[in-house]
């Protein structure tokens, strides 16, 4: 009901009741109804009002921009607009508005529509690097807490680097600022499936197999993971590479046998098909 969505948003705006949640719902509804131009205008109005700059608005902004990116892909059929929206999301450094796995996968699904193989592969690499970065930072924080635990916590006025003359805390170091502004997210099962599908569509079966193996190494087997190797086997067969097709088929059979024995679908990996990274 596109008219209903427009009317509801207009009424809330007239009464001054529209907030970040209102606009995120409106952008999503308008994009789902096919009116991406009205969604883009609503998103612009919300941004001009500063509704997505702080607090809960950061999350609403991420949801709105992710929905808008999907609208650019599916309704406007514009890869350029969708890529620009992804770039805007990746530049956000405040917690809550940073790129997350759902937004990244929305871009990967769009790449499937346009056959943008290299763009999707680059996105997956950035996600993997971001995942490694997050794991490294978490390990560093854990180690720091472990070292600082025996020490008595200092008050702010006891810090050695406090500037008593200016009455202000020291300026954040450039390296620390850069790390704080890093937008990173981890790939999930769908991330790998999208990229493998794209690579197989391009008949790049060797790369597809390598990406699938990377996914299994990070996430472990998940329900349906064997399908990636079946797709790779099909692509290899089309290319006339019988040896690669046989190898991928055997890998798929092995995964299916393991899945039937261990009942992967009810494992503790959580999230159903959407796997999460395991502890090393």
Tab-separated table of C-alpha atoms in Angstrom:
chain	number	residue	atom	x	y	z
A	1	UNK	CA	0.000	0.000	0.000
A	2	UNK	CA	2.318	2.746	-1.239
A	3	UNK	CA	-0.324	5.450	-0.876
A	4	UNK	CA	-0.930	4.413	2.715
A	5	UNK	CA	2.804	4.632	3.462
A	6	UNK	CA	3.046	8.105	1.926
A	7	UNK	CA	-0.057	9.306	3.758
A	8	UNK	CA	1.076	7.960	7.136
A	9	UNK	CA	4.478	9.592	6.805
A	10	UNK	CA	2.998	12.920	5.710
A	11	UNK	CA	0.589	12.926	8.660
A	12	UNK	CA	3.343	12.213	11.185
A	13	UNK	CA	5.550	14.905	9.662
A	14	UNK	CA	2.744	17.484	9.805
A	15	UNK	CA	2.170	16.770	13.490
A	16	UNK	CA	5.879	16.799	14.251
A	17	UNK	CA	5.824	13.234	15.499
A	18	UNK	CA	8.195	11.719	12.934
A	19	UNK	CA	11.444	10.438	14.433
A	20	UNK	CA	14.251	8.158	13.310
A	21	UNK	CA	12.146	5.016	13.723
A	22	UNK	CA	9.381	6.600	11.652
A	23	UNK	CA	11.684	7.323	8.740
A	24	UNK	CA	13.393	3.933	8.828
A	25	UNK	CA	9.981	2.236	8.632
A	26	UNK	CA	8.863	4.619	5.882
A	27	UNK	CA	11.979	4.109	3.766
A	28	UNK	CA	11.640	0.351	4.104
A	29	UNK	CA	7.925	0.408	3.216
A	30	UNK	CA	8.342	2.729	0.242
A	31	UNK	CA	11.206	0.680	-1.170
A	32	UNK	CA	9.209	-2.527	-0.760
A	33	UNK	CA	6.319	-0.877	-2.606
A	34	UNK	CA	8.617	0.185	-5.449
A	35	UNK	CA	8.619	3.947	-4.860
A	36	UNK	CA	12.371	4.374	-4.370
A	37	UNK	CA	12.265	8.083	-5.225
A	38	UNK	CA	9.857	8.842	-2.367
A	39	UNK	CA	12.030	6.690	-0.091
A	40	UNK	CA	15.140	8.625	-1.097
A	41	UNK	CA	13.379	11.933	-0.424
A	42	UNK	CA	12.229	10.740	3.009
A	43	UNK	CA	15.758	9.593	3.841
A	44	UNK	CA	17.147	12.988	2.817
A	45	UNK	CA	14.630	14.837	5.009
A	46	UNK	CA	15.530	12.688	8.007
A	47	UNK	CA	19.246	13.288	7.479
A	48	UNK	CA	18.751	17.047	7.139
A	49	UNK	CA	16.926	17.026	10.480
A	50	UNK	CA	19.885	15.229	12.042
A	51	UNK	CA	17.798	12.289	13.221
A	52	UNK	CA	20.504	9.721	12.429
A	53	UNK	CA	23.469	11.427	14.082
A	54	UNK	CA	23.371	10.146	17.650
A	55	UNK	CA	21.801	7.714	20.110
A	56	UNK	CA	19.058	5.398	18.798
A	57	UNK	CA	19.060	7.420	15.594
A	58	UNK	CA	22.342	5.809	14.561
A	59	UNK	CA	20.708	2.385	14.349
A	60	UNK	CA	17.669	3.839	12.559
A	61	UNK	CA	20.020	5.478	10.089
A	62	UNK	CA	21.777	2.197	9.348
A	63	UNK	CA	18.440	0.414	8.856
A	64	UNK	CA	17.183	3.191	6.566
A	65	UNK	CA	20.314	3.279	4.428
A	66	UNK	CA	20.376	-0.501	4.131
A	67	UNK	CA	16.752	-0.484	2.953
A	68	UNK	CA	17.571	2.355	0.557
A	69	UNK	CA	20.505	0.420	-0.854
A	70	UNK	CA	18.183	-2.506	-1.517
A	71	UNK	CA	15.726	-0.123	-3.176
A	72	UNK	CA	18.455	1.192	-5.463
A	73	UNK	CA	19.306	-2.367	-6.468
A	74	UNK	CA	15.827	-3.806	-6.908
A	75	UNK	CA	13.706	-0.791	-7.898
A	76	UNK	CA	15.992	1.849	-9.388
A	77	UNK	CA	18.249	-0.819	-10.928
A	78	UNK	CA	21.201	1.450	-10.248
A	79	UNK	CA	24.408	-0.190	-9.108
A	80	UNK	CA	26.084	3.219	-8.943
A	81	UNK	CA	23.568	4.618	-6.442
A	82	UNK	CA	23.702	1.450	-4.335
A	83	UNK	CA	27.519	1.506	-4.278
A	84	UNK	CA	27.493	5.150	-3.159
A	85	UNK	CA	25.109	4.246	-0.338
A	86	UNK	CA	27.408	1.422	0.763
A	87	UNK	CA	30.331	3.849	0.792
A	88	UNK	CA	28.369	6.215	3.030
A	89	UNK	CA	27.597	3.387	5.439
A	90	UNK	CA	31.228	2.268	5.533
A	91	UNK	CA	32.349	5.790	6.432
A	92	UNK	CA	30.190	5.833	9.579
A	93	UNK	CA	32.389	5.235	12.620
A	94	UNK	CA	29.960	5.744	15.517
A	95	UNK	CA	28.844	2.547	17.188
A	96	UNK	CA	25.316	1.622	16.170
A	97	UNK	CA	25.548	3.167	12.728
A	98	UNK	CA	28.523	1.161	11.504
A	99	UNK	CA	28.355	-1.335	8.685
A	100	UNK	CA	26.970	-4.659	9.888
A	101	UNK	CA	26.636	-8.095	8.323
A	102	UNK	CA	23.041	-7.504	7.218
A	103	UNK	CA	23.974	-4.343	5.316
A	104	UNK	CA	27.007	-6.021	3.746
A	105	UNK	CA	24.915	-9.007	2.650
A	106	UNK	CA	22.355	-6.642	1.132
A	107	UNK	CA	25.153	-5.325	-1.068
A	108	UNK	CA	26.247	-8.877	-1.935
A	109	UNK	CA	22.689	-9.797	-2.972
A	110	UNK	CA	22.652	-6.718	-5.175
A	111	UNK	CA	25.895	-7.866	-6.765
A	112	UNK	CA	24.086	-11.102	-7.661
A	113	UNK	CA	21.467	-9.080	-9.560
A	114	UNK	CA	24.090	-7.190	-11.554
A	115	UNK	CA	26.711	-9.916	-11.898
A	116	UNK	CA	29.270	-7.721	-10.116
A	117	UNK	CA	31.654	-10.543	-9.275
A	118	UNK	CA	34.770	-8.571	-8.401
A	119	UNK	CA	32.825	-6.039	-6.305
A	120	UNK	CA	31.315	-8.873	-4.266
A	121	UNK	CA	34.653	-10.611	-3.850
A	122	UNK	CA	36.245	-7.367	-2.643
A	123	UNK	CA	33.368	-6.854	-0.173
A	124	UNK	CA	33.877	-10.345	1.244
A	125	UNK	CA	37.610	-9.733	1.672
A	126	UNK	CA	36.876	-6.500	3.556
A	127	UNK	CA	34.444	-8.368	5.790
A	128	UNK	CA	37.028	-11.058	6.538
A	129	UNK	CA	39.664	-8.441	7.306
A	130	UNK	CA	37.161	-6.624	9.515
A	131	UNK	CA	36.362	-9.844	11.327
A	132	UNK	CA	40.056	-10.479	11.958
A	133	UNK	CA	40.440	-6.910	13.203
A	134	UNK	CA	37.528	-7.289	15.631
A	135	UNK	CA	38.920	-10.575	16.935
A	136	UNK	CA	42.337	-9.024	17.426
A	137	UNK	CA	40.914	-6.011	19.262
A	138	UNK	CA	38.807	-8.256	21.501
A	139	UNK	CA	41.871	-10.336	22.390
A	140	UNK	CA	43.863	-7.185	23.156
A	141	UNK	CA	41.111	-5.826	25.410
A	142	UNK	CA	40.861	-9.134	27.209
A	143	UNK	CA	44.623	-9.229	27.766
A	144	UNK	CA	44.679	-5.620	28.955
A	145	UNK	CA	41.890	-6.247	31.458
A	146	UNK	CA	43.748	-9.287	32.720
A	147	UNK	CA	46.929	-7.243	33.251
A	148	UNK	CA	45.148	-4.279	34.839
A	149	UNK	CA	43.005	-6.372	37.182
A	150	UNK	CA	45.482	-6.397	40.138
A	151	UNK	CA	46.092	-2.672	39.875
A	152	UNK	CA	44.031	-0.143	41.732
A	153	UNK	CA	42.057	1.950	39.256
A	154	UNK	CA	43.126	5.589	39.201
A	155	UNK	CA	40.716	8.485	39.341
A	156	UNK	CA	40.680	10.922	36.462
A	157	UNK	CA	42.596	13.520	38.467
A	158	UNK	CA	45.337	10.994	39.205
A	159	UNK	CA	46.160	10.295	35.561
A	160	UNK	CA	49.721	11.244	34.659
A	161	UNK	CA	48.786	12.769	31.303
A	162	UNK	CA	46.058	15.067	32.665
A	163	UNK	CA	46.549	18.665	31.519
A	164	UNK	CA	46.058	20.753	34.643
A	165	UNK	CA	46.523	24.128	32.948
A	166	UNK	CA	43.918	23.708	30.233
A	167	UNK	CA	41.661	21.611	32.440
A	168	UNK	CA	41.027	19.121	29.691
A	169	UNK	CA	41.938	15.562	28.887
A	170	UNK	CA	44.773	14.900	26.429
A	171	UNK	CA	44.001	14.799	22.720
A	172	UNK	CA	43.341	11.334	21.341
A	173	UNK	CA	46.303	9.912	19.462
A	174	UNK	CA	45.846	9.682	15.650
A	175	UNK	CA	46.376	5.922	15.645
A	176	UNK	CA	43.779	5.410	18.383
A	177	UNK	CA	41.338	7.689	16.574
A	178	UNK	CA	41.811	5.763	13.333
A	179	UNK	CA	41.193	2.455	15.096
A	180	UNK	CA	38.072	3.816	16.808
A	181	UNK	CA	36.711	4.875	13.419
A	182	UNK	CA	37.177	1.488	11.772
A	183	UNK	CA	33.897	0.080	10.469
A	184	UNK	CA	34.114	-3.715	10.471
A	185	UNK	CA	31.722	-6.648	10.338
A	186	UNK	CA	32.089	-10.414	10.075
A	187	UNK	CA	30.829	-12.543	7.160
A	188	UNK	CA	28.204	-15.190	7.786
A	189	UNK	CA	27.039	-18.232	5.819
A	190	UNK	CA	24.985	-16.147	3.389
A	191	UNK	CA	27.994	-13.950	2.637
A	192	UNK	CA	29.973	-16.927	1.380
A	193	UNK	CA	27.019	-18.435	-0.472
A	194	UNK	CA	26.374	-15.203	-2.393
A	195	UNK	CA	29.990	-14.846	-3.467
A	196	UNK	CA	30.325	-18.528	-4.418
A	197	UNK	CA	27.165	-18.255	-6.545
A	198	UNK	CA	28.544	-15.202	-8.331
A	199	UNK	CA	31.903	-16.810	-9.006
A	200	UNK	CA	30.201	-19.919	-10.369
A	201	UNK	CA	27.978	-17.808	-12.626
A	202	UNK	CA	31.220	-16.401	-14.051
A	203	UNK	CA	32.547	-20.002	-14.309
A	204	UNK	CA	35.390	-19.138	-11.932
A	205	UNK	CA	34.989	-22.470	-10.178
A	206	UNK	CA	38.494	-22.667	-8.694
A	207	UNK	CA	38.013	-19.341	-6.888
A	208	UNK	CA	34.511	-20.409	-5.829
A	209	UNK	CA	35.878	-23.584	-4.222
A	210	UNK	CA	38.588	-21.605	-2.443
A	211	UNK	CA	36.012	-19.119	-1.064
A	212	UNK	CA	33.762	-21.981	0.076
A	213	UNK	CA	36.660	-23.596	1.933
A	214	UNK	CA	37.443	-20.263	3.597
A	215	UNK	CA	33.850	-20.066	4.776
A	216	UNK	CA	33.975	-23.550	6.261
A	217	UNK	CA	37.256	-22.777	8.010
A	218	UNK	CA	35.801	-19.655	9.631
A	219	UNK	CA	32.276	-20.822	10.396
A	220	UNK	CA	32.332	-24.591	10.322
A	221	UNK	CA	29.747	-26.603	8.334
A	222	UNK	CA	26.236	-25.170	8.232
A	223	UNK	CA	22.991	-26.600	6.785
A	224	UNK	CA	23.250	-26.237	3.026
A	225	UNK	CA	26.990	-25.568	2.903
A	226	UNK	CA	27.379	-28.553	0.580
A	227	UNK	CA	25.390	-26.649	-2.054
A	228	UNK	CA	28.354	-24.338	-2.613
A	229	UNK	CA	30.484	-27.246	-3.791
A	230	UNK	CA	27.672	-28.646	-5.915
A	231	UNK	CA	27.457	-25.278	-7.663
A	232	UNK	CA	31.236	-25.248	-8.098
A	233	UNK	CA	31.127	-28.779	-9.544
A	234	UNK	CA	28.494	-27.665	-12.063
A	235	UNK	CA	30.608	-24.687	-13.114
A	236	UNK	CA	33.693	-26.894	-13.462
A	237	UNK	CA	31.745	-29.359	-15.607
A	238	UNK	CA	30.614	-26.553	-17.914
A	239	UNK	CA	34.255	-25.501	-18.265
A	240	UNK	CA	35.156	-29.102	-19.087
A	241	UNK	CA	37.301	-29.541	-15.976
A	242	UNK	CA	36.290	-33.077	-15.023
A	243	UNK	CA	38.875	-33.422	-12.269
A	244	UNK	CA	37.723	-30.230	-10.488
A	245	UNK	CA	34.075	-31.221	-10.908
A	246	UNK	CA	34.717	-34.628	-9.365
A	247	UNK	CA	36.676	-33.120	-6.470
A	248	UNK	CA	33.958	-30.590	-5.685
A	249	UNK	CA	31.265	-33.268	-5.880
A	250	UNK	CA	33.161	-35.494	-3.467
A	251	UNK	CA	33.534	-32.556	-1.079
A	252	UNK	CA	29.783	-31.952	-1.231
A	253	UNK	CA	29.039	-35.623	-0.539
A	254	UNK	CA	31.370	-35.602	2.455
A	255	UNK	CA	29.640	-32.520	3.899
A	256	UNK	CA	26.207	-34.080	3.378
A	257	UNK	CA	27.311	-37.246	5.154
A	258	UNK	CA	28.700	-35.222	8.065
A	259	UNK	CA	25.514	-33.174	8.226
A	260	UNK	CA	23.319	-36.260	8.394
A	261	UNK	CA	25.501	-37.810	11.115
A	262	UNK	CA	25.982	-34.764	13.324
A	263	UNK	CA	22.619	-33.082	12.673
A	264	UNK	CA	24.206	-29.691	11.964
A	265	UNK	CA	20.846	-27.936	11.952
A	266	UNK	CA	20.439	-28.404	15.709
A	267	UNK	CA	24.040	-27.688	16.672
A	268	UNK	CA	25.082	-24.976	19.084
A	269	UNK	CA	26.537	-22.788	16.333
A	270	UNK	CA	23.362	-20.742	16.610
A	271	UNK	CA	21.351	-18.691	14.164
A	272	UNK	CA	20.189	-21.658	12.109
A	273	UNK	CA	21.798	-21.325	8.710
A	274	UNK	CA	23.489	-18.064	9.633
A	275	UNK	CA	26.710	-19.316	11.166
A	276	UNK	CA	28.926	-17.266	13.420
A	277	UNK	CA	32.673	-17.431	13.752
A	278	UNK	CA	33.968	-20.088	16.072
A	279	UNK	CA	36.629	-19.518	18.671
A	280	UNK	CA	40.029	-20.576	17.427
